[in-house]
Amino acid sequence: GDSAICAPPSWAKLFSIDCSGQVPILQTPYGSYQLETESESESGSSQNQTSRNVKTLHLPLRNMAIMSSTVIHHLEMLDAAEAIRGFDRPEHIFSPALQERVQSGEISAIGQGDGTVNLELLLSLNADAFISAGINDLDNTNQILQKAGIDSISYADWQESHPLGRAEWIIVSGILLGKAAEARQIFAEIEENYQMLQNTVRDYFEDETNSAYRPRVLINAPYGGSWGIPGGNSYAARFIQDAGGELAIQASEADGSDFLALEDVYRQAADADVWINPGRWENLTALQRDEPRLGRFRPVVEKTVYNYTGRTTEQGGMDYFESGTVRPDLVLKDLIFIFHPQLLPEHTLFYYKRID
């Protein structure tokens, strides 16, 4: 088969392409999808899979309704933004170029704000595919779409635990658009940037004259009385490790997460060096007003609290969740700069900003 389509992923664990039959099959945790191109369906060479758990996607997809902000950025990077007909909540799109398409009515709001889809509107868009993030049970939606001749696929990129694995899903979008080679090229550059940055950090720690120190990093924030703490194999932990930091407190299971009371986090991590991703708080005044106990944490006292709110819109668009998933190299660069600014003296924070 075509290597641009068939080459296995290097980092992603949740998609694979089986090219052993006449028609490639994309496998994800949410299902198997037979990738049928126009030439194959015309010549009738498609394997009519009788198995009902193999769905067919008719490629290349041209018009899509999308529930995932990451896929929005895939299409933008692949120069296929005009394929976006509908999005969950278009007012939340960060990209200025796409925001113009929203304003001119080219991208419709298909979400109802709670993860469900406005089916009537979706069916009126003449989209040939619906891409969901597999977070909500959209089975019944998918069945209705199938009857209407609209292909649907659920992405699991958000469940990948390696930053490069999450980014590598751009290849899936590339395959669906008939742009697999371009997607692989884009990913190869991101991977190369990420690995160069990893090497910079590794070299710094291997040079004994540096007396290098890994800052202890606190992450997330208390929400509704409990504080989510990631495990050592998580997406967040991987970033922190690669950027030359370490989790100030981590979940008991490497692959799980723990939910702790604020006092427990305080006991173990009050003296952390840096705090990242503190949730909804935009400044330390509001943070201490809402939760006075946080004022005793060292990063709050020393103002080393950073949030991924450097690129946002007034309507609630947040680029960290749009392009950030696809550009882990840029996220890593920010984190290295926060933990070891001397390693990247020219850098200016991109997704992150210090909150004070």
Coordinates of C-alpha atoms in Angstrom, one line a residue:
G1 CA 0.0 0.0 0.0
D2 CA 0.8 3.7 -0.1
S3 CA 3.4 4.4 2.6
A4 CA 2.0 7.8 3.3
I5 CA -1.1 6.0 4.4
C6 CA 0.2 2.7 5.7
A7 CA 3.3 3.7 7.7
P8 CA 2.6 2.9 11.4
P9 CA 2.6 5.8 13.9
S10 CA 5.8 6.4 15.8
W11 CA 4.3 7.8 19.0
A12 CA 0.5 7.5 18.9
K13 CA -0.8 4.3 20.6
L14 CA -4.5 4.8 19.8
F15 CA -4.6 4.6 16.0
S16 CA -3.2 2.2 13.5
I17 CA -3.7 1.5 9.8
D18 CA -4.1 -2.1 8.6
C19 CA -3.1 -2.3 4.9
S20 CA -3.1 -6.0 4.6
G21 CA -6.4 -6.1 2.6
Q22 CA -7.4 -4.4 -0.6
V23 CA -8.7 -1.4 1.3
P24 CA -6.8 0.2 4.2
I25 CA -8.5 0.0 7.6
L26 CA -8.0 2.7 10.2
Q27 CA -8.4 1.4 13.8
T28 CA -9.1 3.5 16.8
P29 CA -10.5 2.7 20.3
Y30 CA -13.9 3.8 19.0
G31 CA -14.1 1.6 15.9
S32 CA -12.6 0.4 12.7
Y33 CA -13.0 2.4 9.5
Q34 CA -12.6 1.1 6.0
L35 CA -10.9 3.9 3.9
E36 CA -12.4 3.8 0.5
T37 CA -11.3 6.2 -2.2
E38 CA -13.5 7.2 -5.1
S39 CA -11.5 5.1 -7.6
E40 CA -12.0 2.0 -5.5
S41 CA -15.7 2.5 -5.1
E42 CA -16.1 3.0 -8.8
S43 CA -14.2 -0.1 -9.7
G44 CA -16.1 -2.1 -7.1
S45 CA -12.8 -3.4 -5.6
S46 CA -14.0 -2.4 -2.1
Q47 CA -14.2 -5.3 0.3
N48 CA -17.8 -5.2 1.4
Q49 CA -17.1 -6.0 5.0
T50 CA -20.1 -7.8 6.4
S51 CA -18.9 -7.2 9.9
R52 CA -21.1 -4.4 11.2
N53 CA -18.3 -2.9 13.4
V54 CA -16.3 -1.8 10.4
K55 CA -17.7 1.5 9.1
T56 CA -16.7 3.0 5.7
L57 CA -15.2 6.4 5.2
H58 CA -15.5 7.7 1.6
L59 CA -12.2 9.6 1.0
P60 CA -11.1 12.2 0.4
L61 CA -13.5 14.0 2.8
R62 CA -14.4 17.5 1.5
N63 CA -16.9 19.1 3.9
M64 CA -16.9 18.4 7.6
A65 CA -18.7 19.1 10.8
I66 CA -16.3 18.9 13.7
M67 CA -16.6 18.7 17.4
S68 CA -12.9 18.8 18.2
S69 CA -10.8 22.0 18.3
T70 CA -7.7 20.1 17.6
V71 CA -9.0 18.8 14.3
I72 CA -9.9 22.4 13.4
H73 CA -6.2 23.2 13.7
H74 CA -5.2 20.0 11.7
L75 CA -7.3 21.3 8.8
E76 CA -5.8 24.8 9.1
M77 CA -2.2 23.4 9.0
L78 CA -3.2 21.2 6.0
D79 CA -4.5 24.2 4.1
A80 CA -8.0 22.7 4.1
A81 CA -9.8 25.1 6.4
E82 CA -12.5 25.7 3.8
A83 CA -13.6 22.1 4.5
I84 CA -14.9 23.1 7.9
R85 CA -18.7 23.6 7.6
G86 CA -19.7 23.3 11.2
F87 CA -18.1 23.4 14.6
D88 CA -19.3 22.7 18.2
R89 CA -19.2 26.4 19.4
P90 CA -17.6 28.5 16.6
E91 CA -17.4 31.6 18.9
H92 CA -14.7 29.6 20.8
I93 CA -12.4 29.2 17.8
F94 CA -9.2 31.1 18.4
S95 CA -7.7 31.2 14.9
P96 CA -8.3 34.7 13.5
A97 CA -8.5 33.4 9.9
L98 CA -11.2 30.9 10.9
Q99 CA -13.0 33.5 13.0
E100 CA -13.5 35.5 9.8
R101 CA -15.2 32.4 8.3
V102 CA -17.4 32.2 11.4
Q103 CA -18.4 35.9 11.1
S104 CA -19.2 35.5 7.4
G105 CA -21.5 32.5 8.2
E106 CA -19.3 29.8 6.5
I107 CA -18.9 27.9 9.8
S108 CA -22.1 27.0 11.7
A109 CA -22.6 26.2 15.3
I110 CA -23.5 22.5 15.5
G111 CA -23.1 22.1 19.3
Q112 CA -25.7 22.8 21.9
G113 CA -23.2 23.7 24.6
D114 CA -23.5 20.4 26.5
G115 CA -21.6 18.1 24.1
T116 CA -24.7 17.2 22.2
V117 CA -25.3 18.0 18.5
N118 CA -28.0 20.0 16.8
L119 CA -28.9 17.2 14.4
E120 CA -31.3 19.2 12.2
L121 CA -28.7 21.9 11.6
L122 CA -25.9 19.3 11.0
L123 CA -28.0 17.5 8.4
S124 CA -28.6 20.8 6.6
L125 CA -24.9 21.6 6.1
N126 CA -24.3 19.1 3.3
A127 CA -21.3 17.9 5.1
D128 CA -19.9 14.5 4.0
A129 CA -18.4 13.7 7.4
F130 CA -18.9 14.3 11.1
I131 CA -15.8 14.2 13.4
S132 CA -16.4 13.9 17.1
A133 CA -13.9 13.7 20.0
G134 CA -15.5 10.5 21.2
I135 CA -16.0 12.0 24.7
N136 CA -19.7 11.8 24.7
D137 CA -21.9 9.0 23.6
L138 CA -22.8 10.1 20.1
D139 CA -23.9 6.6 19.0
N140 CA -27.4 7.6 18.2
T141 CA -26.2 10.7 16.3
N142 CA -23.9 8.5 14.3
Q143 CA -26.7 6.1 13.3
I144 CA -28.9 9.0 12.1
L145 CA -25.9 10.4 10.1
Q146 CA -25.2 7.0 8.6
K147 CA -28.8 6.8 7.4
A148 CA -28.4 10.3 5.9
G149 CA -25.2 9.1 4.1
I150 CA -22.8 11.2 6.3
D151 CA -19.6 9.4 7.4
S152 CA -18.7 9.8 11.0
I153 CA -15.5 9.1 13.0
S154 CA -14.5 9.6 16.6
Y155 CA -11.0 10.8 17.4
A156 CA -9.1 9.6 20.5
D157 CA -6.1 11.9 20.2
W158 CA -7.0 13.6 23.6
Q159 CA -6.4 10.2 25.3
E160 CA -2.8 9.8 24.1
S161 CA -0.4 10.2 27.0
H162 CA 2.7 11.3 25.0
P163 CA 2.7 14.9 23.6
L164 CA 4.0 13.6 20.2
G165 CA 1.5 10.9 20.2
R166 CA -1.3 13.4 20.5
A167 CA 0.2 15.6 17.8
E168 CA 0.7 12.6 15.5
W169 CA -3.1 12.4 14.9
I170 CA -2.7 15.1 12.3
I171 CA -1.7 12.1 10.1
V172 CA -5.2 10.7 10.5
S173 CA -6.7 14.0 9.4
G174 CA -4.2 14.1 6.5
I175 CA -5.3 10.6 5.4
L176 CA -9.0 11.6 5.5
L177 CA -8.4 14.6 3.4
G178 CA -6.2 12.9 0.9
K179 CA -3.2 14.8 2.2
A180 CA -1.3 12.1 4.1
A181 CA 2.1 13.0 2.7
E182 CA 1.7 16.6 3.7
A183 CA 0.6 15.6 7.2
R184 CA 3.6 13.4 7.7
Q185 CA 5.9 16.2 6.6
I186 CA 4.3 18.6 9.1
F187 CA 4.5 16.0 11.9
A188 CA 8.1 15.2 11.1
E189 CA 9.1 18.9 11.6
I190 CA 7.2 19.1 14.9
E191 CA 8.8 15.9 16.1
E192 CA 12.3 17.1 15.1
N193 CA 11.8 20.4 16.9
Y194 CA 10.5 18.6 20.0
Q195 CA 13.5 16.2 20.0
M196 CA 16.0 19.1 19.6
L197 CA 14.5 20.8 22.6
Q198 CA 14.6 17.5 24.6
N199 CA 18.3 17.2 23.7
T200 CA 19.0 20.8 24.8
V201 CA 17.6 19.9 28.3
R202 CA 19.4 16.5 28.4
D203 CA 22.7 18.1 27.5
Y204 CA 22.2 20.7 30.2
F205 CA 21.6 18.0 32.9
E206 CA 24.5 15.8 31.7
D207 CA 27.0 18.7 32.0
E208 CA 28.1 18.5 35.7
T209 CA 29.4 22.0 35.7
N210 CA 25.8 23.3 35.5
S211 CA 24.7 22.0 39.0
A212 CA 21.4 21.6 37.2
Y213 CA 18.3 21.4 39.4
R214 CA 14.8 20.1 38.4
P215 CA 12.2 22.5 39.7
R216 CA 9.4 20.9 41.5
V217 CA 6.2 21.7 39.6
L218 CA 2.7 21.8 41.0
I219 CA 0.0 21.4 38.3
N220 CA -3.8 21.9 38.0
A221 CA -6.0 23.5 40.6
P222 CA -8.6 22.5 43.2
Y223 CA -12.0 22.2 41.6
G224 CA -15.2 21.6 43.7
G225 CA -13.1 20.7 46.7
S226 CA -10.7 18.2 45.0
W227 CA -7.4 18.7 43.2
G228 CA -6.6 16.4 40.3
I229 CA -3.1 15.2 40.4
P230 CA -1.7 13.4 37.3
G231 CA 0.4 10.2 37.3
G232 CA 4.0 9.9 36.2
N233 CA 3.1 8.6 32.7
S234 CA 0.5 11.3 32.0
Y235 CA 0.6 13.9 29.2
A236 CA 1.3 16.6 31.7
A237 CA 4.1 14.7 33.5
R238 CA 5.7 13.9 30.2
F239 CA 5.9 17.6 29.3
I240 CA 7.2 18.5 32.7
Q241 CA 9.9 15.8 32.6
D242 CA 11.0 16.7 29.0
A243 CA 11.2 20.4 30.0
G244 CA 13.6 19.6 32.9
G245 CA 11.1 19.7 35.8
E246 CA 9.5 17.1 38.0
L247 CA 6.0 16.8 39.4
A248 CA 6.0 18.1 43.0
I249 CA 3.3 15.6 43.8
Q250 CA 2.1 12.7 41.6
A251 CA -0.6 10.2 41.6
S252 CA -0.1 6.8 43.3
E253 CA -0.6 5.0 39.9
A254 CA 1.7 6.1 37.1
D255 CA -1.2 5.7 34.6
G256 CA -3.9 7.1 36.7
S257 CA -4.8 10.3 38.5
D258 CA -5.6 11.0 42.2
F259 CA -8.1 13.6 43.5
L260 CA -6.8 15.1 46.7
A261 CA -8.1 17.6 49.2
L262 CA -6.4 20.9 49.2
E263 CA -4.8 20.3 52.6
D264 CA -3.2 17.1 51.3
V265 CA -1.7 18.9 48.4
Y266 CA -0.5 21.7 50.7
R267 CA 1.3 19.2 53.0
Q268 CA 3.2 17.6 50.1
A269 CA 3.7 20.5 47.6
A270 CA 3.4 23.8 49.4
D271 CA 7.1 24.4 48.7
A272 CA 6.9 23.7 45.0
D273 CA 9.1 26.0 42.8
V274 CA 6.5 26.6 40.1
W275 CA 2.8 26.2 39.6
I276 CA 1.4 25.7 36.1
N277 CA -2.2 25.4 34.7
P278 CA -4.0 26.8 37.7
G279 CA -7.3 26.6 36.0
R280 CA -9.8 29.4 35.9
W281 CA -7.8 32.0 37.7
E282 CA -6.5 35.0 35.7
N283 CA -4.6 36.7 38.5
L284 CA -3.3 35.9 42.0
T285 CA -5.7 38.4 43.7
A286 CA -8.8 36.5 42.4
L287 CA -7.1 33.2 43.3
Q288 CA -6.5 34.2 46.9
R289 CA -9.9 35.8 47.2
D290 CA -11.7 32.6 46.1
E291 CA -9.4 30.2 48.0
P292 CA -7.4 32.0 50.7
R293 CA -5.5 28.9 51.7
L294 CA -3.7 29.0 48.3
G295 CA -2.0 32.2 49.4
R296 CA 0.3 30.0 51.6
F297 CA 1.7 28.1 48.6
R298 CA 5.3 29.2 47.7
P299 CA 4.6 29.8 44.0
V300 CA 1.8 32.2 44.9
V301 CA 4.0 34.0 47.4
E302 CA 6.9 34.2 44.9
K303 CA 4.7 34.8 41.9
T304 CA 5.9 31.8 39.9
V305 CA 2.4 30.8 38.7
Y306 CA 1.9 30.3 34.9
N307 CA -1.2 29.6 33.0
Y308 CA -1.8 28.6 29.3
T309 CA -3.9 31.7 28.8
G310 CA -1.4 33.7 26.7
R311 CA -3.4 33.4 23.5
T312 CA -7.1 33.8 24.2
T313 CA -10.1 35.7 22.7
E314 CA -12.8 37.6 24.5
Q315 CA -15.3 35.1 23.4
G316 CA -13.5 32.3 25.2
G317 CA -11.2 31.0 22.5
M318 CA -8.0 29.4 23.8
D319 CA -5.3 28.6 21.4
Y320 CA -3.6 26.2 23.8
F321 CA -6.5 23.7 23.2
E322 CA -6.6 24.5 19.5
S323 CA -3.1 24.6 18.1
G324 CA -1.3 23.6 21.3
T325 CA -2.3 20.0 21.0
V326 CA -0.8 19.9 17.5
R327 CA 2.3 21.9 18.4
P328 CA 3.8 20.2 21.5
D329 CA 7.2 21.6 20.4
L330 CA 5.9 25.1 21.1
V331 CA 4.4 24.1 24.5
L332 CA 7.7 22.4 25.4
K333 CA 9.6 25.5 24.5
D334 CA 7.4 27.6 26.9
L335 CA 7.9 25.1 29.7
I336 CA 11.7 24.9 29.3
F337 CA 11.7 28.7 29.4
I338 CA 9.7 28.7 32.6
F339 CA 11.8 26.1 34.3
H340 CA 15.3 27.0 32.9
P341 CA 15.1 30.4 31.2
Q342 CA 18.9 30.5 30.6
L343 CA 18.5 27.6 28.1
L344 CA 16.4 29.7 25.7
P345 CA 17.5 33.3 26.2
E346 CA 15.8 34.5 23.0
H347 CA 12.4 33.0 23.8
T348 CA 9.2 34.9 24.6
L349 CA 6.3 32.9 26.1
F350 CA 3.8 31.8 23.5
Y351 CA 0.9 29.8 25.0
Y352 CA 1.8 30.5 28.6
K353 CA 1.9 33.7 30.6
R354 CA 2.8 34.5 34.2
I355 CA -0.1 35.5 36.3
D356 CA 0.3 38.1 39.0

